[in-house]
Tab-separated table of C-alpha atoms in Angstrom:
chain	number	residue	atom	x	y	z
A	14	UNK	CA	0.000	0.000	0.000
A	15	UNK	CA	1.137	3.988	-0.725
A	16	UNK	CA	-0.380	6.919	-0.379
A	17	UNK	CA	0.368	10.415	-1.746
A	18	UNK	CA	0.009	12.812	0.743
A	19	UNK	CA	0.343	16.578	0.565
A	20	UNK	CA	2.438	18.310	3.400
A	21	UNK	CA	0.150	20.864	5.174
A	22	UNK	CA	2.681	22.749	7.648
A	23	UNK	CA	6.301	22.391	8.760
A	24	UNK	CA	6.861	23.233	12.527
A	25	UNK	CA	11.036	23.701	13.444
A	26	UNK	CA	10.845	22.121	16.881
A	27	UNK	CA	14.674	22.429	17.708
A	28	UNK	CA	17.944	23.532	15.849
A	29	UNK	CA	17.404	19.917	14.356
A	30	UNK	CA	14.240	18.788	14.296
A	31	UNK	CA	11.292	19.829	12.189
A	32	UNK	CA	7.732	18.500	12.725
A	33	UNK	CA	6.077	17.208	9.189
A	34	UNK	CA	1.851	18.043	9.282
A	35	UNK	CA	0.370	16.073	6.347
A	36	UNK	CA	-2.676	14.628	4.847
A	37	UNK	CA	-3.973	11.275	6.682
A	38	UNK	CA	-5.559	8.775	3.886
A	39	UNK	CA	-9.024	7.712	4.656
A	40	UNK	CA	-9.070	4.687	6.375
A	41	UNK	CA	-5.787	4.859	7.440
A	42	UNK	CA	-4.907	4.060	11.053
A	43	UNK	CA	-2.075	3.146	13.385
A	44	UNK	CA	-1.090	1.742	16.777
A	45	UNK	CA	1.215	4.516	18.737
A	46	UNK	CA	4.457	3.615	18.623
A	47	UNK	CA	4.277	2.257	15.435
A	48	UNK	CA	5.739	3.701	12.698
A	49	UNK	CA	5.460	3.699	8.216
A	50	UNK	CA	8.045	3.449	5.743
A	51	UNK	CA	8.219	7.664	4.295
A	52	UNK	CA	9.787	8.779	0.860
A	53	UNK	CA	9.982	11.809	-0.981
A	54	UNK	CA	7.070	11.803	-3.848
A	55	UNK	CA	9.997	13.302	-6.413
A	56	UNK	CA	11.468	11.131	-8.880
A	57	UNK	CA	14.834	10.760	-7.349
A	58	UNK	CA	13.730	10.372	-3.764
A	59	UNK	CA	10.458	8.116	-4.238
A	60	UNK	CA	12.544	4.226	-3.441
A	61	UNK	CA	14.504	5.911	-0.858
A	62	UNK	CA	12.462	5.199	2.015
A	63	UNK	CA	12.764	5.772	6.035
A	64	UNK	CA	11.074	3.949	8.778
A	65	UNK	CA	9.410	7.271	10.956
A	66	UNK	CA	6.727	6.966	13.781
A	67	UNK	CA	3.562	8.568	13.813
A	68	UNK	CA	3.438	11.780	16.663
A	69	UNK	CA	-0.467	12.282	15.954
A	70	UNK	CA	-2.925	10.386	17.210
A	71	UNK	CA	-5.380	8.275	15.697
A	72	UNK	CA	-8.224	10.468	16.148
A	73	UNK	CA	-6.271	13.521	14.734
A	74	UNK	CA	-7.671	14.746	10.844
A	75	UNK	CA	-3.853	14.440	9.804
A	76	UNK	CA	-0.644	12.732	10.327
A	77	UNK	CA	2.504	14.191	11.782
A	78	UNK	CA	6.276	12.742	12.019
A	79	UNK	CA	8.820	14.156	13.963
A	80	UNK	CA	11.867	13.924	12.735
A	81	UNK	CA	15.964	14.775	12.975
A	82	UNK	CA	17.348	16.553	10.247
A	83	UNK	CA	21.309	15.464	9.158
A	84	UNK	CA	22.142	18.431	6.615
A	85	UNK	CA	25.420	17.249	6.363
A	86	UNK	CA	24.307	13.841	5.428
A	87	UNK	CA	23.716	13.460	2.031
A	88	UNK	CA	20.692	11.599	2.187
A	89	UNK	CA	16.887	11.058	2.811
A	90	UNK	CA	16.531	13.392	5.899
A	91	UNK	CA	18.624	16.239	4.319
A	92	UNK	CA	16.110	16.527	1.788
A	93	UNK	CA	13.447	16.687	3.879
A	94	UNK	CA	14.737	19.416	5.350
A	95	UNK	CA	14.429	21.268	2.455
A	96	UNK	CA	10.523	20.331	2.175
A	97	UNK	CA	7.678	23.185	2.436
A	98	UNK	CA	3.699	22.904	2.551
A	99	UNK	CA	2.376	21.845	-0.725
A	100	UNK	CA	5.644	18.909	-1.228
A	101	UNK	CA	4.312	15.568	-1.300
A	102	UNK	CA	5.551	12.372	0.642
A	103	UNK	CA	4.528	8.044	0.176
A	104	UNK	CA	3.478	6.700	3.501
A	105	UNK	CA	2.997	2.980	3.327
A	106	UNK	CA	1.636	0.321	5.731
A	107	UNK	CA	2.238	0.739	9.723
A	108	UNK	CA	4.543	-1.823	11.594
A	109	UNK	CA	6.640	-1.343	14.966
A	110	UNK	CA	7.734	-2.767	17.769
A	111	UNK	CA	7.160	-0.374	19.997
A	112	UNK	CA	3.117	-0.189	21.893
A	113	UNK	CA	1.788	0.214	25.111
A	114	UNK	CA	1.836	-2.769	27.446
A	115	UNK	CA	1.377	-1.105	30.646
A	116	UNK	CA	3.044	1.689	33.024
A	117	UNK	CA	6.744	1.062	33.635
A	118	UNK	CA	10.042	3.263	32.493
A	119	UNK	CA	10.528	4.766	29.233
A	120	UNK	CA	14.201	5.260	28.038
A	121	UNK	CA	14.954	7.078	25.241
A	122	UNK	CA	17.986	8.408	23.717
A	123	UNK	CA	17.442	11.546	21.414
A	124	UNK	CA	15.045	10.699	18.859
A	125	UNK	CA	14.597	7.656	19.879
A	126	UNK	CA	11.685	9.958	21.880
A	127	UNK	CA	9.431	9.880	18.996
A	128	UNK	CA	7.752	6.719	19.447
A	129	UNK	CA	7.026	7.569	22.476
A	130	UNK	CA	4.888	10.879	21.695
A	131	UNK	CA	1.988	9.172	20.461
A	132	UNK	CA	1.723	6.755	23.358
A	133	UNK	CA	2.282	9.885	25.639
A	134	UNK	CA	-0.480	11.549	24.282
A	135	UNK	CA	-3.147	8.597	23.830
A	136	UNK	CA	-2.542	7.904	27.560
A	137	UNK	CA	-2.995	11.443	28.309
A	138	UNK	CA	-6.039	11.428	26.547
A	139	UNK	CA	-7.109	8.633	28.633
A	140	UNK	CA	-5.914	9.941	32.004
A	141	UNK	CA	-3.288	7.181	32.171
A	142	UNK	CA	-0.095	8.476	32.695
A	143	UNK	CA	-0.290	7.285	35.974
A	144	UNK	CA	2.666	5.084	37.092
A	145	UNK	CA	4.861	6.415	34.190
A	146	UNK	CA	8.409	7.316	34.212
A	147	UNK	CA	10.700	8.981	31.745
A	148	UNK	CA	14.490	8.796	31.591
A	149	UNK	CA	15.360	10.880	28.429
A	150	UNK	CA	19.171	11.294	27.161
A	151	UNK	CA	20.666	14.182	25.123
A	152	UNK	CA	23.621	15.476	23.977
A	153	UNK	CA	22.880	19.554	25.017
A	154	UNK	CA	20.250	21.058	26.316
A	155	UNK	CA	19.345	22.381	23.168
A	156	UNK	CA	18.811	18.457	21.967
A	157	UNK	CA	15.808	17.853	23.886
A	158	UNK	CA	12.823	17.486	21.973
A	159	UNK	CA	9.315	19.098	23.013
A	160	UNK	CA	10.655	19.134	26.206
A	161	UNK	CA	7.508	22.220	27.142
A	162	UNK	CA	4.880	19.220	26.153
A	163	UNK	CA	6.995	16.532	28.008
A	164	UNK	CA	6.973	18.470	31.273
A	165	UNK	CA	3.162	19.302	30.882
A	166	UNK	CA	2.405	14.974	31.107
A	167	UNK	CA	5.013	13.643	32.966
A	168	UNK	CA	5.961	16.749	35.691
A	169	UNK	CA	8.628	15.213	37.955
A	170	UNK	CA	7.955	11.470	36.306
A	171	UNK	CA	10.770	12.732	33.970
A	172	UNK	CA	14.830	13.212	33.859
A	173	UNK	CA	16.546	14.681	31.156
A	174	UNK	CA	20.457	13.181	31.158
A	175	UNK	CA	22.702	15.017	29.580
A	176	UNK	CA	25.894	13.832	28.369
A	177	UNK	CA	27.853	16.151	26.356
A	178	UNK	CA	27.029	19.965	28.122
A	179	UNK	CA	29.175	20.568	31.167
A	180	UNK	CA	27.041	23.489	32.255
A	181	UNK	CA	23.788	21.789	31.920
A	182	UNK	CA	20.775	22.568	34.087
A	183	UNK	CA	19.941	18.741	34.152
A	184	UNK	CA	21.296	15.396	34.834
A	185	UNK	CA	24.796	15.310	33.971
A	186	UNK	CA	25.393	11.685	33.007
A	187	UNK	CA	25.288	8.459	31.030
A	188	UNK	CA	22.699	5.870	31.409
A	189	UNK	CA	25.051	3.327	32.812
A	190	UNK	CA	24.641	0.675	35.158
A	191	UNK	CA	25.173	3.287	38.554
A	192	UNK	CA	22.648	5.323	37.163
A	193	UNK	CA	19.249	2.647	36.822
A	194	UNK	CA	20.623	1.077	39.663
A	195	UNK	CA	20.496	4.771	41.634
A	196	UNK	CA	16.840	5.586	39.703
A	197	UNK	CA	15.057	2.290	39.643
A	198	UNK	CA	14.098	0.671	42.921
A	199	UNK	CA	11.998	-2.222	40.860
A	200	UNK	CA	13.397	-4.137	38.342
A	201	UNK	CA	10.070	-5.883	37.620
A	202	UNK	CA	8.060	-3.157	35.803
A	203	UNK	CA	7.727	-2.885	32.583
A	204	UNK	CA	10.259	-1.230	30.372
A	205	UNK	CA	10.127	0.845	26.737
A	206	UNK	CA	14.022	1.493	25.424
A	207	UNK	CA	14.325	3.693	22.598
A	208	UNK	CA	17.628	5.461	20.745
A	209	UNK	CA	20.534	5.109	18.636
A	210	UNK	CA	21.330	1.421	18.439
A	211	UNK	CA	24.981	0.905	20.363
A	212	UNK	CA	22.061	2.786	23.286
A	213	UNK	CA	19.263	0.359	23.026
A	214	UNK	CA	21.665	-2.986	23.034
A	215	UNK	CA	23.415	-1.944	26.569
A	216	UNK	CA	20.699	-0.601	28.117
A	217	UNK	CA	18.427	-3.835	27.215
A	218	UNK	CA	21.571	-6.270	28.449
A	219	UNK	CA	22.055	-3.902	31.424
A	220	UNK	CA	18.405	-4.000	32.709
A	221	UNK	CA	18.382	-7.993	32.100
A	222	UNK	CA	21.717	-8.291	34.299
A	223	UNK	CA	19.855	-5.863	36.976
A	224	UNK	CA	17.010	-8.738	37.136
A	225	UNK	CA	14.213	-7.572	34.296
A	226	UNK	CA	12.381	-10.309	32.487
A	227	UNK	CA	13.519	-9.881	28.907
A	228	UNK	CA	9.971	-10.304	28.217
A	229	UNK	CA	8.853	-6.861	29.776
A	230	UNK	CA	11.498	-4.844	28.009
A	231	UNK	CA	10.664	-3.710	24.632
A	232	UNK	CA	13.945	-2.592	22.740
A	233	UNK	CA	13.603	-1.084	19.381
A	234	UNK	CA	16.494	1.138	18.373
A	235	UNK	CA	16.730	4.808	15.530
């Protein structure tokens, strides 16, 4: 399956990341967390495709990705930076790994948030954010993204960690053995690990080594 769809706005969100409004298909539908194969509807661009997860919801009239932009990669995302209301992009079916299986700790590594934003907001929706926790990881302050909306749902259910900005006004650190043994008292909740792959693997053998069931840990890497 692939749809046209017409970009409706572009939203910069950080120095790096730019928020894609476009036309939603009829019909078309997706779990949160999950995420579609996106190319560029030009001639050059159209088999070059990225997996990107849905920030809308499923009630929402449109869809809306969320997405890093590499200009000095020559590649898929640097052209999207160049994209303006009116461009067109291919969606395609949904698939992911990533869904909601109950409160528990969300780790994510830069945008390796984005997954996450959907499920944040459905459960908001719902008045279910109860008995969530975030532990999200940046380079720089400046790295965090929607940090204003993140704040608003989670309040004081969420760290930033910093690793890269000596003057930070967070968490100065890695997310290394010290620090889920120093932030998690229960190793039998339910965990969501998201971010740049080396990330997700030592995190996911970490948290097995601190006593979670490799069953409640969903890893899925950006």
């Amino acid at each position: 399956m692939e749809k046209i769809v017409k970009i409706k706005e572009v939203k910069l969100v950080t120095h790096d990341v730019k928020q894609f409004i476009v036309e939603k298909p009829a019909g078309y539908t997706f779990t949160p967390g999950h995420a579609t194969e996106v190319s560029i509807n030009k001639q050059e661009w159209k088999d070059e495709k990225r997996p990107f997860t849905f920030t809308s919801l499923n009630e929402d009239n449109y869809l809306e990705f969320t997405i890093k932009i590499y200009p000095d990669h020559d590649g898929v995302t640097e052209q999207l930076g160049k994209l303006k209301p009116g461009d067109e992009l291919i969606v395609r079916d949904t698939w992911g790994a990533i869904e909601y299986k109950g409160p528990g700790y969300i780790i994510a590594g830069g945008a390796g948030i984005t997954p996450y934003i959907a499920m944040l907001r459905e459960l908001k929706e719902k008045n279910k954010l109860d008995g969530i926790t975030l532990f999200y990881s940046n380079k720089t302050d400046k790295d965090i993204i929607l940090k204003e909306e993140l704040d608003t749902m989670l309040g004081k259910n969420v760290t930033y960690v910093i690793t890269d900005q000596k003057d930070t006004h967070f968490t100065k650190a890695y997310i290394d053995e010290d620090f889920l043994k120093k932030h998690i008292d229960n190793f039998n909740e339910k965990f969501y690990v998201c971010g740049p792959p080396k990330m997700t693997e030592e995190v996911g053998e970490l948290l097995e080594k601190l006593g979670a069931n490799p069953e409640s840990v969903t890893l899925d890497d950006q």
